[in-house]
Coordinates of C-alpha atoms in Angstrom, one line a residue:
Chain K
M1 CA 111.4 30.3 1.6
T2 CA 111.3 33.3 -0.7
S3 CA 108.2 35.5 -0.7
N4 CA 107.6 34.1 -4.2
Q5 CA 107.5 30.6 -2.9
A6 CA 105.4 31.6 0.1
I7 CA 102.8 33.1 -2.2
R8 CA 102.8 30.0 -4.5
W9 CA 102.9 27.3 -1.9
V10 CA 101.2 28.7 1.2
L11 CA 99.2 31.8 0.6
K12 CA 97.5 30.9 -2.7
P13 CA 96.4 27.5 -1.5
A14 CA 95.2 29.0 1.7
V15 CA 93.1 31.6 -0.2
F16 CA 91.8 28.9 -2.6
L17 CA 90.6 26.7 0.2
A18 CA 89.1 29.7 2.1
A19 CA 87.2 30.7 -1.1
L20 CA 85.6 27.3 -1.2
V21 CA 84.3 27.4 2.4
P22 CA 81.0 29.3 1.5
F23 CA 80.4 26.7 -1.2
G24 CA 81.1 23.8 1.2
L25 CA 78.8 25.3 3.8
L26 CA 76.0 25.6 1.4
V27 CA 76.4 22.1 0.1
R28 CA 76.7 20.7 3.6
G29 CA 73.5 22.7 4.6
L30 CA 71.6 21.4 1.7
L31 CA 72.6 17.8 2.2
A32 CA 71.9 18.0 6.0
G33 CA 68.7 19.7 5.5
N34 CA 69.5 22.5 7.9
L35 CA 69.1 25.6 5.6
G36 CA 65.6 26.2 7.0
A37 CA 62.2 26.1 5.3
D38 CA 63.3 27.5 2.1
P39 CA 66.7 26.0 1.1
L40 CA 66.3 27.2 -2.5
K41 CA 66.2 30.8 -1.4
E42 CA 69.3 30.2 0.8
I43 CA 71.5 28.7 -1.9
T44 CA 70.3 31.2 -4.5
T45 CA 71.0 34.3 -2.5
G46 CA 74.0 32.7 -0.9
T47 CA 75.8 32.0 -4.3
G48 CA 74.5 35.3 -5.7
L49 CA 76.0 37.3 -2.8
W50 CA 79.3 35.4 -2.9
T51 CA 79.6 36.2 -6.6
L52 CA 79.2 39.9 -5.8
R53 CA 81.7 39.6 -2.9
F54 CA 84.3 37.9 -5.0
L55 CA 83.9 40.6 -7.7
C56 CA 84.5 43.3 -5.1
I57 CA 87.5 41.4 -3.6
T58 CA 88.9 41.0 -7.1
L59 CA 88.4 44.7 -7.8
T60 CA 90.2 45.4 -4.5
V61 CA 93.4 43.8 -5.6
T62 CA 94.7 46.6 -7.8
P63 CA 93.9 49.5 -5.3
L64 CA 95.5 47.4 -2.6
R65 CA 98.6 46.8 -4.7
R66 CA 98.9 50.5 -5.5
L67 CA 98.3 51.7 -1.9
S68 CA 100.5 49.1 -0.2
K69 CA 103.1 48.9 -3.0
W70 CA 103.0 45.1 -2.5
N71 CA 103.0 43.8 -6.0
G72 CA 102.5 40.2 -4.8
A73 CA 98.8 41.1 -4.5
V74 CA 98.3 40.8 -8.2
R75 CA 99.2 37.2 -8.0
F76 CA 95.8 36.5 -6.4
R77 CA 93.7 38.5 -8.8
R78 CA 93.1 35.8 -11.4
M79 CA 92.1 33.2 -8.8
L80 CA 89.8 35.6 -7.0
G81 CA 88.1 36.6 -10.3
L82 CA 87.7 32.8 -11.2
F83 CA 85.9 32.3 -7.9
A84 CA 83.5 35.1 -8.8
F85 CA 82.8 33.3 -12.0
F86 CA 82.5 30.0 -10.1
Y87 CA 79.9 31.3 -7.7
G88 CA 78.1 33.0 -10.6
T89 CA 78.0 29.9 -12.5
V90 CA 76.6 27.9 -9.6
H91 CA 74.0 30.7 -9.1
L92 CA 73.0 30.4 -12.7
L93 CA 72.9 26.5 -12.6
I94 CA 70.7 26.6 -9.6
F95 CA 68.3 28.8 -11.5
I96 CA 68.5 26.5 -14.6
V97 CA 68.0 23.3 -12.6
A98 CA 65.6 24.2 -9.8
D99 CA 63.5 26.7 -11.7
R100 CA 63.6 26.1 -15.4
L101 CA 64.3 22.3 -15.7
A102 CA 62.0 21.6 -12.7
G103 CA 59.4 23.7 -14.4
L104 CA 59.6 21.5 -17.4
G105 CA 59.1 18.5 -15.2
F106 CA 62.7 17.2 -15.4
P107 CA 62.5 15.7 -19.0
P108 CA 65.2 13.2 -20.0
L109 CA 68.5 15.1 -20.3
A110 CA 70.0 13.4 -23.3
A111 CA 67.1 14.4 -25.6
W112 CA 67.4 17.1 -28.2
Q113 CA 63.9 18.2 -27.5
T114 CA 64.9 18.8 -23.8
F115 CA 67.8 21.0 -24.9
R116 CA 65.5 23.0 -27.2
D117 CA 62.8 23.4 -24.5
L118 CA 65.2 24.3 -21.9
A119 CA 67.0 26.9 -24.2
A120 CA 63.6 28.4 -25.0
S121 CA 62.6 28.4 -21.3
I122 CA 65.9 30.1 -20.1
G123 CA 65.9 32.5 -23.1
G124 CA 62.3 33.5 -22.4
E125 CA 63.1 34.5 -18.9
I126 CA 66.3 36.4 -20.0
Y127 CA 64.2 38.3 -22.5
K128 CA 61.2 38.8 -20.4
R129 CA 62.6 39.8 -16.9
P130 CA 65.0 42.8 -16.9
Y131 CA 66.7 41.7 -13.7
I132 CA 67.5 38.3 -15.3
T133 CA 68.7 40.1 -18.4
V134 CA 71.3 42.1 -16.5
G135 CA 72.2 39.1 -14.3
F136 CA 72.9 37.0 -17.3
T137 CA 74.9 39.9 -18.9
A138 CA 77.1 39.9 -15.8
W139 CA 77.6 36.2 -16.2
V140 CA 78.4 36.4 -19.9
C141 CA 81.1 39.0 -19.1
M142 CA 82.6 36.9 -16.5
L143 CA 82.6 33.9 -18.9
A144 CA 84.6 35.9 -21.4
L145 CA 87.1 36.9 -18.7
A146 CA 87.3 33.4 -17.4
A147 CA 87.9 32.0 -20.9
T148 CA 90.7 34.4 -21.5
S149 CA 92.3 34.1 -18.1
T150 CA 95.1 31.7 -19.1
A151 CA 98.7 32.8 -19.8
G152 CA 98.2 31.4 -23.3
M153 CA 95.2 33.5 -23.9
I154 CA 97.1 36.6 -22.7
R155 CA 99.9 36.0 -25.1
W156 CA 97.5 35.2 -27.9
L157 CA 95.4 38.4 -27.4
G158 CA 98.4 40.5 -26.6
G159 CA 98.6 42.5 -23.4
K160 CA 96.9 45.6 -24.5
R161 CA 93.9 43.9 -26.1
W162 CA 93.6 41.5 -23.2
Q163 CA 93.6 44.4 -20.7
R164 CA 91.0 46.2 -22.8
L165 CA 88.8 43.1 -22.8
H166 CA 89.2 42.6 -19.1
R167 CA 87.7 46.0 -18.4
L168 CA 84.5 44.0 -18.8
V169 CA 84.9 43.2 -15.1
Y170 CA 83.5 46.7 -14.4
V171 CA 80.5 45.9 -16.5
A172 CA 80.0 42.6 -14.6
A173 CA 80.3 44.2 -11.2
I174 CA 77.8 47.0 -12.2
A175 CA 75.4 44.6 -13.9
G176 CA 75.7 42.3 -10.8
V177 CA 74.6 45.1 -8.5
V178 CA 71.8 46.1 -10.7
H179 CA 70.6 42.5 -10.9
Y180 CA 70.6 42.4 -7.0
W181 CA 68.9 45.8 -6.8
W182 CA 66.1 44.8 -9.2
S183 CA 65.6 41.4 -7.6
V184 CA 64.6 42.6 -4.1
K185 CA 61.1 43.6 -3.2
A186 CA 61.4 46.6 -0.9
D187 CA 64.4 46.4 1.4
L188 CA 67.3 48.0 -0.6
R189 CA 69.9 47.8 2.2
G190 CA 71.7 44.9 0.7
P191 CA 71.9 46.2 -2.9
Q192 CA 72.8 49.7 -1.6
T193 CA 75.8 48.3 0.3
Y194 CA 77.2 46.6 -2.8
A195 CA 76.5 49.7 -4.9
V196 CA 78.6 51.7 -2.5
A197 CA 81.4 49.1 -2.5
V198 CA 81.5 48.7 -6.3
G199 CA 81.1 52.5 -6.6
A200 CA 84.1 53.2 -4.3
L201 CA 86.3 50.6 -6.1
L202 CA 85.5 52.3 -9.4
V203 CA 86.1 55.8 -8.1
F204 CA 89.7 54.7 -7.3
R205 CA 90.2 53.9 -10.9
I206 CA 88.5 57.0 -12.2
V207 CA 90.8 59.2 -10.0
W208 CA 93.9 57.3 -11.2
W209 CA 92.9 57.5 -14.8
A210 CA 92.1 61.2 -14.6
R211 CA 95.5 61.8 -12.8
A212 CA 97.4 59.7 -15.4
R213 CA 95.8 61.7 -18.2
A214 CA 96.5 65.0 -16.5
S215 CA 100.1 64.0 -15.8
V216 CA 101.0 63.0 -19.4
P217 CA 101.0 66.6 -20.8
A218 CA 102.8 67.8 -17.6
R219 CA 105.5 65.2 -18.1
R220 CA 105.9 66.1 -21.8
A221 CA 106.1 69.8 -20.9
R222 CA 108.8 69.0 -18.3
R223 CA 110.7 66.9 -20.8
A224 CA 110.5 69.7 -23.4
A225 CA 111.8 72.2 -20.9
A226 CA 114.7 70.0 -19.8
S227 CA 116.0 69.5 -23.4
Chain B
M1 CA 32.4 47.7 23.8
L2 CA 30.3 45.6 21.5
I3 CA 26.9 44.1 22.6
K4 CA 27.5 40.4 22.6
P5 CA 25.3 38.3 20.4
P6 CA 23.6 35.3 22.0
A7 CA 26.2 32.5 22.7
D8 CA 26.2 30.1 19.8
I9 CA 28.3 27.5 21.8
P10 CA 26.2 24.7 23.1
S11 CA 26.5 24.2 26.8
S12 CA 27.9 20.8 26.2
E13 CA 31.0 22.4 24.8
I14 CA 31.6 24.4 27.9
T15 CA 31.4 21.3 30.0
D16 CA 33.8 19.7 27.6
K17 CA 36.4 22.3 28.3
K18 CA 36.3 21.6 32.0
V19 CA 36.7 17.9 31.3
Y20 CA 39.5 18.8 29.1
L21 CA 41.5 20.2 32.0
N22 CA 42.6 17.7 34.5
R23 CA 42.9 18.6 38.2
R24 CA 46.6 19.1 38.3
Q25 CA 46.5 21.5 35.5
F26 CA 43.5 23.2 37.0
I27 CA 45.4 23.8 40.3
R28 CA 48.4 25.1 38.3
T29 CA 46.2 27.5 36.6
A30 CA 44.5 28.7 39.7
A31 CA 47.9 29.3 41.3
G32 CA 48.9 31.3 38.2
T33 CA 45.7 33.3 38.5
A34 CA 46.3 34.1 42.1
L35 CA 49.9 35.2 41.4
A36 CA 49.3 37.1 38.2
A37 CA 48.9 40.8 38.7
G38 CA 47.4 41.6 35.4
A39 CA 43.8 40.4 35.3
G40 CA 43.6 41.0 31.6
V41 CA 46.2 38.4 30.8
I42 CA 44.3 35.8 32.7
A43 CA 40.9 36.7 31.1
T44 CA 42.2 36.4 27.6
E45 CA 44.1 33.2 28.3
K46 CA 41.0 31.7 29.9
L47 CA 39.0 32.6 26.8
L48 CA 41.6 31.2 24.5
G49 CA 41.5 28.1 26.7
A50 CA 45.1 28.5 27.0
Q51 CA 45.5 26.7 30.3
Q52 CA 46.9 23.5 28.8
P53 CA 50.7 23.3 28.5
A54 CA 51.8 22.9 24.9
P55 CA 55.1 22.0 23.2
H56 CA 55.9 25.6 22.2
G57 CA 53.7 27.8 24.3
R58 CA 50.0 27.8 25.2
K59 CA 47.4 25.4 24.0
L60 CA 44.0 26.4 22.5
V61 CA 40.8 24.5 22.7
T62 CA 39.8 23.9 19.1
K63 CA 37.5 21.7 16.9
S64 CA 38.2 20.5 13.4
S65 CA 36.8 22.0 10.3
P66 CA 35.5 20.4 7.1
L67 CA 37.1 23.3 5.2
S68 CA 40.6 22.0 6.1
T69 CA 42.8 20.4 3.5
K70 CA 43.9 16.8 3.9
E71 CA 47.4 17.7 2.8
T72 CA 50.2 17.3 5.2
P73 CA 51.0 20.5 7.1
N74 CA 54.5 22.0 7.2
T75 CA 56.3 21.5 10.5
W76 CA 55.9 24.0 13.4
E77 CA 59.6 24.9 13.0
H78 CA 59.2 25.8 9.3
I79 CA 56.0 27.8 9.8
T80 CA 57.6 29.8 12.7
T81 CA 61.1 30.3 11.4
Y82 CA 60.4 31.3 7.8
N83 CA 58.2 34.3 7.8
N84 CA 57.5 37.5 6.0
F85 CA 56.8 40.0 8.7
Y86 CA 58.5 43.2 7.6
E87 CA 57.5 44.8 10.9
L88 CA 60.1 42.6 12.6
E89 CA 62.6 42.4 9.7
P90 CA 62.1 43.0 6.0
G91 CA 62.4 40.0 3.7
A92 CA 61.3 36.4 4.0
G93 CA 63.5 34.3 6.2
N94 CA 64.3 33.6 9.8
G95 CA 64.7 37.3 10.7
P96 CA 61.2 37.7 12.1
S97 CA 61.7 34.6 14.4
R98 CA 65.0 35.9 15.6
L99 CA 63.5 39.2 16.5
A100 CA 60.1 37.8 17.7
K101 CA 60.9 38.5 21.3
S102 CA 60.9 42.3 20.6
F103 CA 57.2 42.1 20.0
K104 CA 55.0 41.1 22.8
P105 CA 51.3 41.7 22.1
A106 CA 49.8 44.0 24.6
E107 CA 47.4 42.5 27.2
P108 CA 44.6 43.3 26.8
W109 CA 45.0 43.6 23.0
T110 CA 42.6 46.3 21.7
V111 CA 41.1 46.6 18.3
S112 CA 39.4 49.8 17.1
V113 CA 36.3 49.2 15.0
E114 CA 35.7 52.2 12.8
G115 CA 33.7 53.5 9.8
E116 CA 30.5 52.4 8.3
C117 CA 29.1 50.2 11.1
A118 CA 26.7 50.5 14.0
K119 CA 29.2 49.2 16.6
V120 CA 32.0 51.7 16.3
G121 CA 34.4 51.6 19.2
K122 CA 37.2 49.8 20.8
I123 CA 37.0 46.1 21.6
N124 CA 39.3 43.8 23.5
L125 CA 40.5 40.5 22.0
E126 CA 38.8 38.6 24.8
D127 CA 35.5 40.2 23.7
I128 CA 36.2 39.5 20.1
L129 CA 36.7 35.9 21.0
K130 CA 33.7 35.6 23.4
G131 CA 31.1 33.2 22.0
E132 CA 33.3 32.0 19.1
T133 CA 34.3 28.5 18.6
L134 CA 37.9 28.1 17.6
E135 CA 38.5 25.9 14.6
D136 CA 41.5 24.2 13.2
R137 CA 41.7 25.4 9.6
I138 CA 44.4 23.6 7.7
Y139 CA 45.0 25.8 4.6
R140 CA 47.4 25.9 1.6
H141 CA 49.3 29.1 1.9
R142 CA 50.8 30.6 -1.3
C143 CA 53.2 33.4 -1.0
V144 CA 53.5 35.9 -3.8
E145 CA 57.2 34.8 -3.9
A146 CA 56.3 31.5 -5.5
W147 CA 56.6 29.3 -2.5
S148 CA 53.9 27.5 -0.6
M149 CA 53.2 25.8 2.7
V150 CA 50.3 24.0 4.3
I151 CA 49.5 25.7 7.6
P152 CA 47.2 24.5 10.4
W153 CA 45.8 27.8 11.5
V154 CA 43.4 28.3 14.4
G155 CA 40.7 30.8 14.0
F156 CA 37.1 31.6 13.5
P157 CA 35.2 33.1 10.5
L158 CA 35.8 36.8 10.1
G159 CA 32.2 37.1 9.0
N160 CA 31.0 36.3 12.5
F161 CA 32.9 39.2 13.9
I162 CA 31.8 41.5 11.0
N163 CA 28.1 40.7 11.6
R164 CA 28.5 41.6 15.2
C165 CA 29.9 45.0 14.1
Q166 CA 26.6 45.5 12.1
P167 CA 28.1 47.2 9.0
T168 CA 25.8 49.7 7.3
S169 CA 24.8 49.4 3.6
K170 CA 27.6 51.8 2.7
A171 CA 30.2 49.3 3.9
K172 CA 31.6 47.9 0.7
F173 CA 35.2 47.1 1.8
V174 CA 37.0 46.3 5.1
E175 CA 40.4 47.9 5.8
F176 CA 42.7 46.4 8.3
T177 CA 45.7 48.1 10.0
T178 CA 48.6 46.5 11.8
L179 CA 50.0 47.9 15.0
L180 CA 52.4 50.8 14.5
D181 CA 55.1 50.7 17.2
P182 CA 58.7 51.1 16.1
R183 CA 59.9 50.3 19.6
Q184 CA 58.5 46.8 19.4
F185 CA 58.8 46.5 15.6
P186 CA 62.4 47.2 14.5
G187 CA 61.4 46.9 10.8
Q188 CA 59.1 50.0 11.3
R189 CA 62.3 52.1 12.0
L190 CA 63.3 51.5 8.4
P191 CA 61.7 53.4 5.5
V192 CA 61.1 50.1 3.6
L193 CA 57.3 50.3 3.6
D194 CA 54.9 53.1 4.2
W195 CA 54.0 52.1 7.9
P196 CA 51.6 51.0 9.3
Y197 CA 50.8 48.1 7.1
V198 CA 47.3 48.3 5.6
E199 CA 45.3 45.7 3.8
G200 CA 41.8 45.4 2.5
L201 CA 39.1 43.0 1.4
R202 CA 35.9 43.4 -0.5
M203 CA 32.9 42.8 1.8
D204 CA 31.9 39.5 0.1
E205 CA 35.5 38.3 0.4
A206 CA 35.7 39.3 4.1
M207 CA 32.4 37.5 4.8
H208 CA 33.4 34.3 2.9
P209 CA 33.4 31.3 5.2
L210 CA 37.0 30.5 4.2
T211 CA 38.2 33.9 5.5
I212 CA 39.2 33.7 9.1
L213 CA 40.6 35.8 12.0
G214 CA 43.5 33.7 13.0
V215 CA 44.6 33.5 16.7
G216 CA 46.7 30.2 16.6
L217 CA 48.8 27.6 14.9
Y218 CA 48.9 23.9 15.4
G219 CA 46.4 24.3 18.3
E220 CA 48.5 26.7 20.1
V221 CA 48.5 30.5 20.6
L222 CA 49.9 32.3 17.5
P223 CA 53.6 33.2 17.9
S224 CA 54.6 36.8 17.4
Q225 CA 56.4 36.2 14.1
D226 CA 53.3 34.7 12.6
G227 CA 51.2 37.8 13.4
A228 CA 50.1 37.5 17.0
P229 CA 47.7 37.9 18.5
L230 CA 45.1 38.5 15.7
R231 CA 45.5 38.2 12.0
T232 CA 43.5 37.5 8.9
V233 CA 43.9 34.4 6.7
V234 CA 42.5 34.4 3.2
P235 CA 43.7 31.2 1.7
W236 CA 42.9 31.9 -2.0
K237 CA 44.9 35.0 -2.0
Y238 CA 48.7 35.5 -1.8
G239 CA 50.0 35.4 1.7
F240 CA 50.6 39.2 2.1
K241 CA 46.8 39.7 1.9
G242 CA 46.7 38.1 5.4
I243 CA 47.5 41.1 7.7
K244 CA 49.2 40.5 11.0
S245 CA 48.8 42.0 14.5
I246 CA 45.5 43.8 13.7
V247 CA 44.6 47.0 15.7
K248 CA 42.1 48.5 13.5
I249 CA 39.2 47.3 11.4
R250 CA 37.5 49.9 9.3
F251 CA 34.4 49.5 7.2
V252 CA 34.6 51.8 4.1
E253 CA 32.8 52.5 0.9
K254 CA 35.8 53.0 -1.3
Q255 CA 38.3 50.3 -2.1
P256 CA 41.2 50.7 0.2
V257 CA 44.9 50.9 -1.0
S258 CA 47.0 48.2 0.5
T259 CA 50.6 48.8 1.5
W260 CA 52.1 46.6 -1.2
Q261 CA 49.9 48.2 -3.8
K262 CA 51.2 51.6 -2.7
T263 CA 54.8 50.3 -2.7
A264 CA 54.7 48.8 -6.2
P265 CA 51.4 49.2 -8.0
N266 CA 52.6 47.4 -11.1
E267 CA 53.5 44.3 -9.0
Y268 CA 50.8 44.0 -6.3
G269 CA 47.1 44.6 -7.1
F270 CA 44.3 45.0 -4.6
Y271 CA 42.8 41.5 -5.2
S272 CA 46.0 39.5 -5.3
N273 CA 44.1 36.3 -5.9
V274 CA 46.5 33.4 -6.6
N275 CA 46.5 33.1 -10.3
P276 CA 49.0 31.0 -12.4
K277 CA 48.2 33.0 -15.5
V278 CA 49.1 36.4 -14.1
D279 CA 52.9 36.6 -13.6
H280 CA 54.5 38.8 -11.1
P281 CA 56.5 41.2 -13.4
R282 CA 59.8 39.6 -12.1
W283 CA 58.8 35.9 -12.0
T284 CA 56.3 33.4 -13.2
Q285 CA 53.4 32.4 -10.9
A286 CA 52.7 29.3 -12.9
R287 CA 54.5 27.1 -10.5
E288 CA 55.5 27.1 -6.8
R289 CA 57.8 25.2 -4.6
R290 CA 56.2 23.4 -1.8
L291 CA 58.5 24.1 1.1
P292 CA 61.0 22.7 1.9
S293 CA 61.4 21.5 -1.7
I294 CA 64.0 23.3 -3.8
F295 CA 62.2 22.7 -7.0
Q296 CA 59.9 25.1 -8.6
N297 CA 57.8 22.3 -10.1
R298 CA 54.4 22.3 -8.4
P299 CA 51.7 23.8 -10.7
T300 CA 50.0 26.7 -9.0
E301 CA 46.2 26.4 -9.0
L302 CA 43.9 29.3 -9.8
F303 CA 42.5 30.7 -6.4
N304 CA 45.1 28.4 -4.8
G305 CA 42.8 25.4 -5.3
Y306 CA 39.8 27.1 -3.6
G307 CA 38.2 28.0 -6.9
D308 CA 35.0 25.9 -6.2
Q309 CA 34.3 27.9 -3.1
V310 CA 35.4 31.4 -4.3
A311 CA 35.4 31.7 -8.0
S312 CA 31.8 32.8 -8.2
M313 CA 32.7 36.1 -6.5
Y314 CA 34.7 37.1 -9.5
T315 CA 32.5 36.1 -12.4
G316 CA 32.7 38.6 -15.1
M317 CA 35.8 40.3 -13.7
D318 CA 38.9 40.5 -15.7
L319 CA 41.4 38.8 -13.4
K320 CA 44.4 40.0 -15.4
K321 CA 43.3 43.6 -14.9
N322 CA 42.1 43.1 -11.4
F323 CA 45.2 41.2 -10.3

């Protein structure tokens, strides 16, 4: 088996299944009723944290690839990013169903009125509560990235434009940390941990970017001297 | 030490307690008494009526109260594994129950009574309980984090104790302080709140018959994570107004500043009465989830449904301003 085949048929499916484990555990806990007295809090913080974790893992792919020189790493990036989007979407859906829809008294879903009330209810929270505003911003960024994650979309957008668009992942990660930071009452240890992780992953890129910029004139100068 | 008021327990009740204990348990208790080195432990337990074995610890002798709600209480497991007790671990969850062993209330437990009252001094828990009849008070409990439970507390009116302290006319508020002991309270090693935890009540709120000094749960001695051995329960206010593991009660003229007020003055006011019309800046207080429900669909009632009994204390007050 070539390393290409190993990635495709063994490693990727394994990572895929592993990434579903937290979701499976939360669903099992919810159905079995063993998430304690406050299952809503468990599934909300659980899916929120896994969104941040997958964002961090996704942002680790490129530094890992550069440092290890293992280009195969990049083959996992899209899947990991999509899992961040998946957990973020579940997180948002929990809010919509358990908080907003429940608050409306679970009106019939097929009605136009329900759709309007629900949109107003969700929109009102996004507008009124800054931590929800940033959280929703993070999700919208991830939505844009997920929607343009196919090979067809990359071709359609063109590599440069696609790459520029996908820098939104940095906005999503930062907004995600801010959302977490603003949602806790007093104990900031959790948000601080993720702020450090995302910060470190961004520092890598800033350093590389600065180095690349510095090396362009240097290269030009070398080329000029050689000719 | 306080001068004890005349006993308000009819002698029949005292006999009752002896009947309550059967011989075998009496012998077991007697043996325990003989073996135990610390006399204080036994004295307190006797006063708590804690000789009866109980499913989770030590049984209390209680009587029912007309002030209890008919709603079904949450399970012992939920009430003792889902706690907000930042002194043990910050954040609502099972942290406090996991770390509960690190906090063993001292025997005897001493409370310092200070400020504007005649009976300034230190008083042991056994003396606080002397002459009091413990009641089961099944109350709705509404957390500021928009969840609620029904909790069968055991306690007695805080007003009884305040009367015994003989507050002066200058005493307009009561300030309570939790034990400060980072060795027992790992949460106090973190700079999360300005330790020790301080709470306050206006005198009329503290004297209200619904306000109790809690010492138990489900007819048993209060577990550490629920604020052992002595806490307040103020059912028409958000849960954090109930201060746990009290070591100081101070009568003051000026309104105290509570710990959460100090931490986030825009989010937590002094009164913190349950009010569906005053949102927490980060979430609505209009609805709550009655645990273990996952749906935020139960309408929150003004004063947590205790409006008939307490609303008159706030007539003419702007509850939006005095949140």
